[in-house]
Short mmCIF file of C-alpha atoms in Angstrom, two decimals:
data_model
loop_
_atom_site.label_atom_id
_atom_site.label_comp_id
_atom_site.label_asym_id
_atom_site.label_seq_id
_atom_site.Cartn_x
_atom_site.Cartn_y
_atom_site.Cartn_z
CA MET A 1 113.73 126.00 92.21
CA GLU A 2 112.91 129.75 92.84
CA GLY A 3 110.19 131.23 90.44
CA VAL A 4 109.10 128.07 88.73
CA ASN A 5 105.64 127.41 88.52
CA LEU A 6 105.15 124.05 90.62
CA LYS A 7 101.22 124.29 90.16
CA PRO A 8 100.47 124.20 86.43
CA GLU A 9 96.91 124.78 85.49
CA SER A 10 97.43 123.06 82.03
CA LEU A 11 99.39 120.43 80.26
CA GLN A 12 100.88 123.43 78.22
CA GLU A 13 102.10 124.97 81.63
CA LEU A 14 103.49 121.89 82.89
CA ILE A 15 105.46 121.42 79.86
CA GLU A 16 106.80 124.92 80.37
CA THR A 17 107.85 124.07 83.98
CA LEU A 18 109.47 121.05 83.06
CA HIS A 19 111.60 122.87 80.30
CA ILE A 20 112.67 124.87 83.24
CA LEU A 21 113.33 122.28 85.57
CA PHE A 22 115.54 120.30 83.04
CA ALA A 23 117.30 123.30 81.79
CA THR A 24 120.44 121.98 83.86
CA ASP A 25 122.11 118.71 84.19
CA LYS A 26 120.90 118.32 87.93
CA VAL A 27 117.35 117.00 88.26
CA ASN A 28 115.30 117.89 91.36
CA ILE A 29 113.15 114.97 91.55
CA GLU A 30 110.98 116.21 94.18
CA ASP A 31 110.28 119.48 92.03
CA VAL A 32 109.38 117.45 88.80
CA GLN A 33 106.98 114.97 90.90
CA ALA A 34 105.23 117.82 92.35
CA ALA A 35 104.82 119.79 89.18
CA MET A 36 103.23 116.54 87.68
CA GLU A 37 101.01 115.97 90.54
CA ASN A 38 99.73 119.33 90.90
CA TYR A 39 98.60 119.44 87.25
CA GLU A 40 94.97 118.26 87.47
CA SER A 41 94.45 115.98 84.39
CA ASN A 42 92.20 117.54 81.92
CA GLU A 43 91.20 115.46 78.96
CA ASP A 44 90.75 118.24 76.60
CA ASP A 45 94.60 118.84 77.16
CA TRP A 46 95.68 115.46 76.21
CA GLU A 47 92.92 113.95 74.03
CA LYS A 48 94.62 114.66 70.90
CA TYR A 49 97.60 112.33 71.91
CA ALA A 50 95.53 109.70 73.44
CA VAL A 51 95.13 106.44 70.58
CA PHE A 52 93.91 103.37 72.04
CA GLU A 53 94.65 100.07 70.14
CA HIS A 54 92.72 96.92 70.97
CA TYR A 55 95.91 94.71 70.93
CA ARG A 56 98.59 96.78 72.69
CA TYR A 57 98.96 99.80 74.45
CA THR A 58 100.71 102.99 72.81
CA ARG A 59 103.22 105.50 73.31
CA ASN A 60 102.43 108.91 72.00
CA LEU A 61 105.17 111.62 72.11
CA VAL A 62 103.79 114.99 73.43
CA ASP A 63 107.26 116.91 73.77
CA GLU A 64 110.90 116.19 73.20
CA GLY A 65 111.99 118.61 75.90
CA ASN A 66 114.89 120.17 74.11
CA GLY A 67 116.85 116.86 74.04
CA ARG A 68 116.67 116.39 77.99
CA PHE A 69 113.30 114.65 78.44
CA ASP A 70 110.78 112.71 76.29
CA LEU A 71 107.12 113.63 77.72
CA MET A 72 104.40 111.24 76.40
CA VAL A 73 100.71 110.03 76.79
CA LEU A 74 100.64 106.16 77.27
CA CYS A 75 97.39 104.54 76.56
CA TRP A 76 96.23 101.31 77.83
CA SER A 77 93.02 99.54 76.93
CA GLU A 78 91.45 97.14 79.01
CA GLY A 79 93.60 94.56 80.55
CA GLN A 80 96.69 95.60 78.69
CA GLY A 81 100.21 95.84 80.51
CA SER A 82 104.07 96.36 79.66
CA SER A 83 106.81 93.57 80.35
CA ILE A 84 109.16 93.82 83.18
CA HIS A 85 111.63 96.40 81.91
CA SER A 86 114.62 98.62 82.74
CA HIS A 87 114.81 102.22 82.05
CA SER A 88 118.43 102.50 80.57
CA ASP A 89 119.61 104.75 83.60
CA ALA A 90 117.16 107.18 83.07
CA HIS A 91 114.43 108.78 85.40
CA CYS A 92 110.95 107.69 84.92
CA PHE A 93 108.09 109.65 86.05
CA MET A 94 104.79 108.12 85.60
CA LYS A 95 101.34 110.42 86.23
CA VAL A 96 97.79 108.76 85.80
CA LEU A 97 95.83 111.02 83.54
CA ASP A 98 92.80 108.63 83.68
CA GLY A 99 91.65 105.17 85.21
CA THR A 100 93.77 103.04 87.36
CA LEU A 101 97.18 101.45 86.91
CA LYS A 102 99.10 99.07 88.92
CA GLU A 103 102.82 99.12 89.02
CA SER A 104 104.77 95.90 90.02
CA THR A 105 108.46 96.35 91.01
CA PHE A 106 111.07 93.79 90.88
CA ALA A 107 114.70 93.36 91.99
CA TRP A 108 117.42 92.92 89.28
CA PRO A 109 118.18 89.35 88.49
CA GLU A 110 121.53 88.19 90.06
CA GLU A 111 124.16 87.21 87.42
CA SER A 112 124.50 83.73 88.90
CA LYS A 113 120.79 83.23 88.93
CA LYS A 114 119.69 84.11 85.59
CA LYS A 115 117.14 81.08 85.28
CA ASN A 116 115.46 81.94 88.30
CA ALA A 117 112.05 83.27 89.00
CA MET A 118 112.61 87.06 89.63
CA THR A 119 111.97 88.44 92.84
CA GLN A 120 108.86 91.10 93.37
CA LEU A 121 109.57 93.89 95.58
CA ALA A 122 106.26 95.60 95.70
CA SER A 123 102.85 96.25 94.09
CA ASN A 124 101.31 99.80 94.06
CA THR A 125 97.96 100.88 92.35
CA TYR A 126 97.76 104.37 91.40
CA GLU A 127 94.66 106.54 90.70
CA ARG A 128 94.02 109.61 88.60
CA ASP A 129 96.61 112.55 89.17
CA GLN A 130 98.79 110.26 91.46
CA VAL A 131 102.57 110.15 90.31
CA ALA A 132 105.27 107.13 90.50
CA TYR A 133 108.82 107.52 90.25
CA ILE A 134 111.55 104.84 89.38
CA ASN A 135 115.02 104.30 88.18
CA ASP A 136 117.40 101.71 87.49
CA SER A 137 119.07 101.96 91.04
CA LYS A 138 115.47 101.15 92.59
CA GLY A 139 114.73 98.05 90.40
CA LEU A 140 112.77 97.13 87.51
CA HIS A 141 109.04 97.47 86.93
CA ARG A 142 105.94 96.56 84.86
CA VAL A 143 102.92 98.59 84.62
CA GLU A 144 99.23 97.21 83.53
CA ASN A 145 95.84 98.39 83.71
CA PRO A 146 94.03 95.96 85.90
CA SER A 147 90.45 96.96 84.84
CA HIS A 148 88.77 94.58 82.55
CA SER A 149 86.11 97.21 81.62
CA ASP A 150 87.69 100.71 81.86
CA ARG A 151 90.73 102.08 79.59
CA ALA A 152 93.39 104.00 81.40
CA ALA A 153 95.68 106.92 80.22
CA SER A 154 99.20 107.98 81.71
CA LEU A 155 101.50 110.88 81.18
CA HIS A 156 105.24 109.65 81.50
CA LEU A 157 108.50 111.49 81.44
CA TYR A 158 111.99 110.02 80.84
CA SER A 159 115.17 111.76 81.55
CA PRO A 160 117.41 111.39 79.36
CA PRO A 161 115.47 110.07 76.56
CA PHE A 162 116.45 106.41 75.53
CA GLN A 163 116.02 104.33 72.48
CA SER A 164 116.24 100.92 73.85
CA CYS A 165 115.64 99.14 77.30
CA GLN A 166 115.89 95.44 78.78
CA CYS A 167 112.90 93.37 78.99
CA PHE A 168 112.81 90.59 81.50
CA ASP A 169 111.12 86.94 81.77
CA GLN A 170 109.75 86.96 85.13
CA ARG A 171 109.91 83.16 85.05
CA THR A 172 113.71 82.88 84.37
CA GLY A 173 115.38 86.48 84.81
CA LYS A 174 116.47 86.32 81.13
CA SER A 175 116.72 89.58 79.48
CA ASN A 176 116.52 90.99 76.02
CA THR A 177 117.39 94.37 74.59
CA SER A 178 114.62 96.09 72.65
CA MET A 179 114.08 99.03 70.78
CA VAL A 180 111.55 101.51 71.92
CA THR A 181 109.03 103.32 69.60
CA PHE A 182 106.19 105.72 69.20
CA TRP A 183 102.56 104.95 67.99
CA SER A 184 102.39 108.65 67.25
CA LYS A 185 104.23 111.99 67.66
CA TYR A 186 102.55 115.54 68.30
CA GLY A 187 99.33 113.86 67.74
CA GLU A 188 100.38 112.33 64.24
CA ARG A 189 100.76 108.64 63.40
CA THR A 190 104.40 107.54 63.04
CA PRO A 191 105.11 105.29 59.99
CA TYR A 192 104.74 101.64 60.99
CA LYS A 193 108.15 99.77 61.64
CA PRO A 194 108.40 96.22 62.45
CA SER A 195 109.29 95.10 65.93
CA ARG A 196 112.95 94.52 66.37
CA SER A 197 112.63 92.72 69.52
CA THR A 198 112.29 89.02 70.16
CA SER A 199 109.78 87.19 72.00
CA VAL A 200 111.94 86.52 75.30
CA CYS A 201 109.08 87.92 77.33
CA PRO A 202 105.39 86.43 77.07
CA GLU A 203 103.70 89.68 78.08
CA PRO A 204 103.44 92.37 75.34
CA GLU A 205 106.44 93.56 73.48
CA PRO A 206 108.57 95.87 75.28
CA GLU A 207 109.25 98.37 72.44
CA ASN A 208 106.07 100.14 73.31
CA ASN A 209 106.61 100.93 77.02
#
């Protein structure tokens, strides 16, 4: 897109660029990915949103994108990971801000084979400033911090925003619809609400992914 800054030098400049890129219904995936990759992670930009918890990873809202996208910082303590999950027909961009993250992608389970183990398609490791992209047509994924000594943080963009997703049991392909929540919004802790999901998946609860 002409006149758009695809080399933002700060998180605030990146947010301004994203608002322009998502001003229309047509999303240029390459431009969004380029802008997120070209922003060099600076902890001073995002540390106010970074909240690490011992028992689970956290989702921390940074910007609501005028209703067209949600931008958030996810914080992963050592060894933490998500369940296998969908993205409710949304675009999903994930940029590593610090540390290392492993993404495992899976095929959607066939309706007639709901009790079979899920098929893994790929496994990729992403380092600082690298960006991954997925949507439901490409499959499902699980994200985890593979390190048992270092924490990780990532910047995620979802467009359009969604309030629920499907979580899958890797052993059986069985799914469960779970609500998504934020640990904090704009650097402030959100009120605690009990999970509305059920324990279909043995991995950490899906409402925080």
